[in-house]
Every structure is written in C-alpha cells, then in structure tokens.
Amino acid sequence: MDTRAFFSFIDALYAFNGQKRTVDAFCLGKIRFGKWAETISNKRRAFEACAFTCCAESPDFREQLTIYYDRLKTSVDNYEKSHWFDNQYDIKTQKREFFEQKYHEVRRKEITIAYNYLTALMGKATSTNDEESHYIDIYTIEQLNTIFDYLIENKHLDPKAKREDFIYYFSGKGETPHTPLRWIGTKINAAFFIEAFYDKDAKKWKKAQTVFGLTRLNNSLSCLSYSDRKNPFEELKNNI
C-alpha cells in the first residue's frame, strides 16, 4: 500500500516551521506564490485519491484515518476563530503580512476541502447542513445577476468568481460549489453587504463563513461607529 501522496499533503501543511520558511521564500522571491498554491492544490488532489485507494485496500488504514481527520477538523475550527483574515494588506508596504495572509488563505482552503472529503469518505455527518450552506431565497435570478455584476465591477468580489456559484450561495439554486467565493474588498464592506441584503436571515453571520470564508463579520460592524457611516450597499438594494 503506497501512502506517500497522503502524507506528502499532510507534511506540506503541517511541517515544523513551515509557515515561516514558506513566507520567507515568498518575500525573497525564491518561490512564486501562484506556483506554490498550485502545488498544494495538486498535493491535496493526490491526497484524496490516495486516501480512497488505501481505505479500499486496508481496513486498518481506515481506522487510522480518524487521527488525520481530527487534525484537519481542529485546523478548520481554529481558522474560524483566527484573526488572519481581519485586515487587508498592501504588498508594497506590508509584504510579509500580505504573504502570511495569502499563505493562510490557501492553507485554509485546501485543509477545508480535504476535511470535507474525508468527512464524506468516512461517512461522518457534516458540520454544516444544507440550509446553512446558502442564504435564504428572497431575490430573483435577475436581481442576483445585477448584484453579482455590481460586486465584480466595483472590485468587491474576485473577478474570477463564477456566476453560478454566487447564485447558489445567495439562493440555494443550482449545484453546490466546492469552494467559497473570494471577497477581495474590505471586511467591513462584506459585513455591510450582508447586513443590507440579508438582515432578516437569523444565521447571516454563520453563513458568511461558508460563503466567503470570513469570520466575525458582525464584530467588524460593532467595532465601527455604525450609526455614523452610511451602508454603501443600501442604494443598490433600493435600486433592485
């Protein structure tokens, strides 16, 4: 039984002092961030294939898999409570902070995908039910398309975001995406967006973790003098 691909992924994301060495290499130009992110993604895919094959070949491996499942789950839970994604950094003036955040964005994404894969492979119950995977269906497809176009044009949402993923996350219609949307604007504006369009959704802040991978958005509003600042998305909401 060949487990090299399985442990190659684990070692890549849990190696001792791995964050410091990797971020140092980004800052010094020794490693291209995009190339590194692609390598980690490829390792995760190989990890999944290896886990499937090894589980089929060995009941003992399937039992031992719980150790790594729990490790991934702990990482996912820790990211939900972390402060790595609270701020936006300028690569020119805050290079190290910029690359540290990028490192953790990729690490969180790949660990979350791997954790979800093992959840399905091991037949465990997922921590997020279907109703918590998207916002309540209160806008038409036409309205959602207008919102999506606005967010892209005004540089709030990653221009590579898929329209069908956005529609699912904000209506529940279509196929479930495999990765969150990437909000590239400020965290406070993400909070303002959710507050403007889904203020009646009782789980709006919890769902933001699934949809955008952003935590504690409600804290972003509470840390601001909310009453003194106009919500920049109110006009868009009124227009649609």
Coordinates of C-alpha atoms in Angstrom, one line a residue:
M1 CA 0.0 0.0 0.0
D2 CA 1.5 3.3 -1.1
T3 CA 0.7 6.1 1.3
R4 CA 3.3 8.7 0.0
A5 CA 0.8 11.0 -1.6
F6 CA -1.4 11.0 1.5
F7 CA 1.5 12.1 3.8
S8 CA 3.0 14.4 1.3
F9 CA 0.0 16.7 1.6
I10 CA -0.1 16.4 5.4
D11 CA 3.6 17.2 5.6
A12 CA 3.3 20.2 3.2
L13 CA 0.8 21.9 5.5
Y14 CA 1.9 20.7 9.0
A15 CA 5.7 20.7 8.6
F16 CA 7.5 22.2 11.6
N17 CA 8.2 25.9 11.0
G18 CA 6.6 25.5 7.5
Q19 CA 4.8 28.8 7.6
K20 CA 7.9 30.9 8.3
R21 CA 10.0 29.1 5.7
T22 CA 7.4 29.4 3.1
V23 CA 6.6 33.1 3.7
D24 CA 10.3 33.9 3.9
A25 CA 10.7 32.3 0.4
F26 CA 7.7 34.4 -0.9
C27 CA 9.2 37.6 0.4
L28 CA 12.6 36.8 -1.0
G29 CA 11.2 35.8 -4.4
K30 CA 12.6 32.3 -4.1
I31 CA 9.1 30.8 -4.5
R32 CA 6.3 32.2 -6.7
F33 CA 3.1 32.3 -4.6
G34 CA 0.9 31.1 -7.5
K35 CA 3.2 28.2 -8.2
W36 CA 3.2 27.2 -4.5
A37 CA -0.6 27.4 -4.3
E38 CA -0.9 25.2 -7.4
T39 CA 1.5 22.6 -5.9
I40 CA -0.5 22.4 -2.7
S41 CA -3.8 22.0 -4.6
N42 CA -2.2 19.2 -6.7
K43 CA -0.9 17.5 -3.5
R44 CA -4.4 17.7 -2.0
R45 CA -6.0 16.0 -5.0
A46 CA -3.3 13.3 -4.8
F47 CA -4.1 13.0 -1.1
E48 CA -7.7 12.4 -1.8
A49 CA -7.0 9.7 -4.4
C50 CA -4.6 8.0 -2.1
A51 CA -7.0 8.1 0.9
F52 CA -9.7 6.5 -1.2
T53 CA -7.4 3.7 -2.5
C54 CA -5.8 3.0 0.8
C55 CA -9.2 2.8 2.5
A56 CA -10.3 0.3 -0.1
E57 CA -7.2 -1.8 0.4
S58 CA -6.8 -1.7 4.2
P59 CA -9.4 -1.6 7.0
D60 CA -6.5 -0.7 9.3
F61 CA -5.7 2.4 7.3
R62 CA -9.4 3.4 7.5
E63 CA -9.3 3.2 11.3
Q64 CA -6.1 5.2 11.5
L65 CA -7.6 7.9 9.2
T66 CA -9.5 9.2 12.2
I67 CA -6.3 10.7 13.6
Y68 CA -5.8 12.8 10.5
Y69 CA -9.5 13.6 10.2
D70 CA -9.4 15.0 13.7
R71 CA -6.3 17.0 12.9
L72 CA -7.9 18.6 9.9
K73 CA -11.1 19.3 11.8
T74 CA -9.1 21.1 14.5
S75 CA -7.4 23.3 11.9
V76 CA -10.8 24.1 10.3
D77 CA -12.2 25.1 13.7
N78 CA -9.1 27.2 14.6
Y79 CA -9.4 29.1 11.3
E80 CA -12.9 30.0 12.2
K81 CA -11.6 31.7 15.3
S82 CA -8.5 33.2 13.9
H83 CA -7.6 36.8 13.0
W84 CA -5.6 36.1 9.9
F85 CA -8.3 37.4 7.6
D86 CA -9.5 40.5 9.5
N87 CA -7.4 43.0 7.6
Q88 CA -6.3 43.9 4.0
Y89 CA -2.6 44.3 3.4
D90 CA -0.6 46.2 0.8
I91 CA 2.1 44.0 -0.8
K92 CA 4.3 47.1 -1.4
T93 CA 4.3 48.4 2.2
Q94 CA 3.3 45.3 4.2
K95 CA 4.9 42.5 2.2
R96 CA 5.3 40.0 5.0
E97 CA 1.8 40.4 6.3
F98 CA 0.4 40.2 2.8
F99 CA 2.1 36.9 2.1
E100 CA 1.3 35.5 5.5
Q101 CA -2.4 36.1 4.9
K102 CA -2.1 34.6 1.4
Y103 CA -0.4 31.6 2.8
H104 CA -3.2 31.0 5.3
E105 CA -5.9 31.6 2.7
V106 CA -4.6 28.8 0.6
R107 CA -3.9 26.6 3.6
R108 CA -7.4 27.1 5.0
K109 CA -9.0 26.4 1.6
E110 CA -7.0 23.2 1.0
I111 CA -7.5 21.9 4.5
T112 CA -11.2 22.6 4.4
I113 CA -11.6 20.7 1.1
A114 CA -9.5 17.8 2.4
Y115 CA -11.6 17.7 5.6
N116 CA -14.9 17.7 3.7
Y117 CA -13.5 14.9 1.5
L118 CA -12.6 12.7 4.5
T119 CA -16.0 13.5 6.1
A120 CA -17.7 12.0 3.0
L121 CA -15.2 9.2 2.7
M122 CA -15.6 8.1 6.3
G123 CA -19.4 8.6 6.3
K124 CA -19.3 11.2 9.0
A125 CA -22.0 13.8 9.5
T126 CA -21.1 17.2 8.1
S127 CA -21.0 20.1 10.4
T128 CA -22.9 22.3 8.1
N129 CA -26.4 21.3 6.9
D130 CA -27.8 22.2 3.6
E131 CA -29.9 25.1 5.0
E132 CA -26.7 26.7 6.3
S133 CA -24.8 26.4 3.1
H134 CA -26.6 29.3 1.4
Y135 CA -28.7 32.4 2.2
I136 CA -32.4 32.4 2.1
D137 CA -34.0 32.6 -1.4
I138 CA -35.5 36.1 -1.4
Y139 CA -34.2 37.6 -4.7
T140 CA -34.9 36.7 -8.3
I141 CA -32.2 35.4 -10.6
E142 CA -32.3 38.7 -12.5
Q143 CA -31.7 40.6 -9.2
L144 CA -28.9 38.3 -8.2
N145 CA -27.2 38.8 -11.6
T146 CA -27.4 42.6 -11.1
I147 CA -25.9 42.2 -7.6
F148 CA -23.1 39.9 -8.9
D149 CA -22.3 42.3 -11.7
Y150 CA -22.1 45.3 -9.3
L151 CA -19.8 43.4 -6.9
I152 CA -17.4 42.4 -9.7
E153 CA -17.4 45.9 -11.3
N154 CA -16.8 47.6 -8.0
K155 CA -14.0 45.3 -7.0
H156 CA -15.7 43.7 -4.0
L157 CA -15.7 40.2 -5.5
D158 CA -12.9 38.3 -7.2
P159 CA -13.3 38.8 -11.0
K160 CA -12.8 35.0 -11.4
A161 CA -15.8 34.2 -9.3
K162 CA -18.4 32.0 -11.1
R163 CA -21.8 33.5 -11.5
E164 CA -23.5 30.1 -10.9
D165 CA -21.6 29.8 -7.6
F166 CA -22.8 33.2 -6.5
I167 CA -26.4 32.3 -7.4
Y168 CA -26.2 29.1 -5.4
Y169 CA -24.8 30.8 -2.3
F170 CA -27.4 33.5 -2.3
S171 CA -30.5 31.4 -3.2
G172 CA -29.7 27.7 -2.9
K173 CA -30.4 27.2 -6.6
G174 CA -28.1 25.1 -8.7
E175 CA -25.2 22.8 -7.8
T176 CA -23.3 23.2 -4.5
P177 CA -19.9 24.9 -5.1
H178 CA -16.8 23.2 -3.8
T179 CA -15.0 26.4 -2.7
P180 CA -16.1 29.7 -1.1
L181 CA -16.4 32.9 -3.0
R182 CA -13.4 35.2 -2.6
W183 CA -14.3 38.7 -1.3
I184 CA -11.4 41.0 -2.2
G185 CA -12.9 44.2 -0.8
T186 CA -12.6 45.2 2.8
K187 CA -14.0 43.1 5.6
I188 CA -16.2 45.9 6.8
N189 CA -17.8 46.2 3.3
A190 CA -18.5 42.4 3.4
A191 CA -20.3 43.0 6.6
F192 CA -22.2 45.9 5.2
F193 CA -23.2 43.8 2.1
I194 CA -24.7 41.0 4.3
E195 CA -26.4 43.5 6.6
A196 CA -28.0 45.3 3.6
F197 CA -29.3 42.3 1.7
Y198 CA -29.8 39.6 4.4
D199 CA -30.5 41.5 7.6
K200 CA -33.5 39.2 8.3
D201 CA -31.5 36.0 8.0
A202 CA -31.0 34.7 11.5
K203 CA -27.8 32.9 10.6
K204 CA -26.4 35.5 8.3
W205 CA -23.0 35.8 10.0
K206 CA -22.5 32.0 10.3
K207 CA -23.4 31.6 6.6
A208 CA -20.8 34.2 5.7
Q209 CA -18.1 31.7 6.9
T210 CA -19.4 29.2 4.4
V211 CA -20.0 31.6 1.5
F212 CA -16.9 33.9 1.9
G213 CA -14.7 32.1 4.4
L214 CA -14.9 35.2 6.6
T215 CA -15.3 35.1 10.3
R216 CA -16.7 37.6 12.9
L217 CA -18.2 39.9 10.3
N218 CA -20.6 41.1 13.0
N219 CA -17.6 42.2 15.0
S220 CA -16.5 44.4 12.1
L221 CA -19.7 46.4 12.4
S222 CA -19.6 46.6 16.2
C223 CA -16.0 47.9 16.1
L224 CA -17.1 50.7 13.8
S225 CA -19.3 53.7 14.7
Y226 CA -22.0 52.1 12.6
S227 CA -24.6 54.9 13.0
D228 CA -22.1 57.4 11.7
R229 CA -21.4 55.6 8.4
K230 CA -23.9 55.0 5.6
N231 CA -24.1 51.5 4.3
P232 CA -22.6 51.7 0.8
F233 CA -24.9 48.9 -0.5
E234 CA -28.3 50.5 0.5
E235 CA -28.6 52.3 -2.8
L236 CA -28.0 49.1 -4.8
K237 CA -30.6 47.3 -2.7
N238 CA -33.2 50.1 -3.2
N239 CA -32.5 50.1 -7.0
I240 CA -33.2 46.4 -7.4

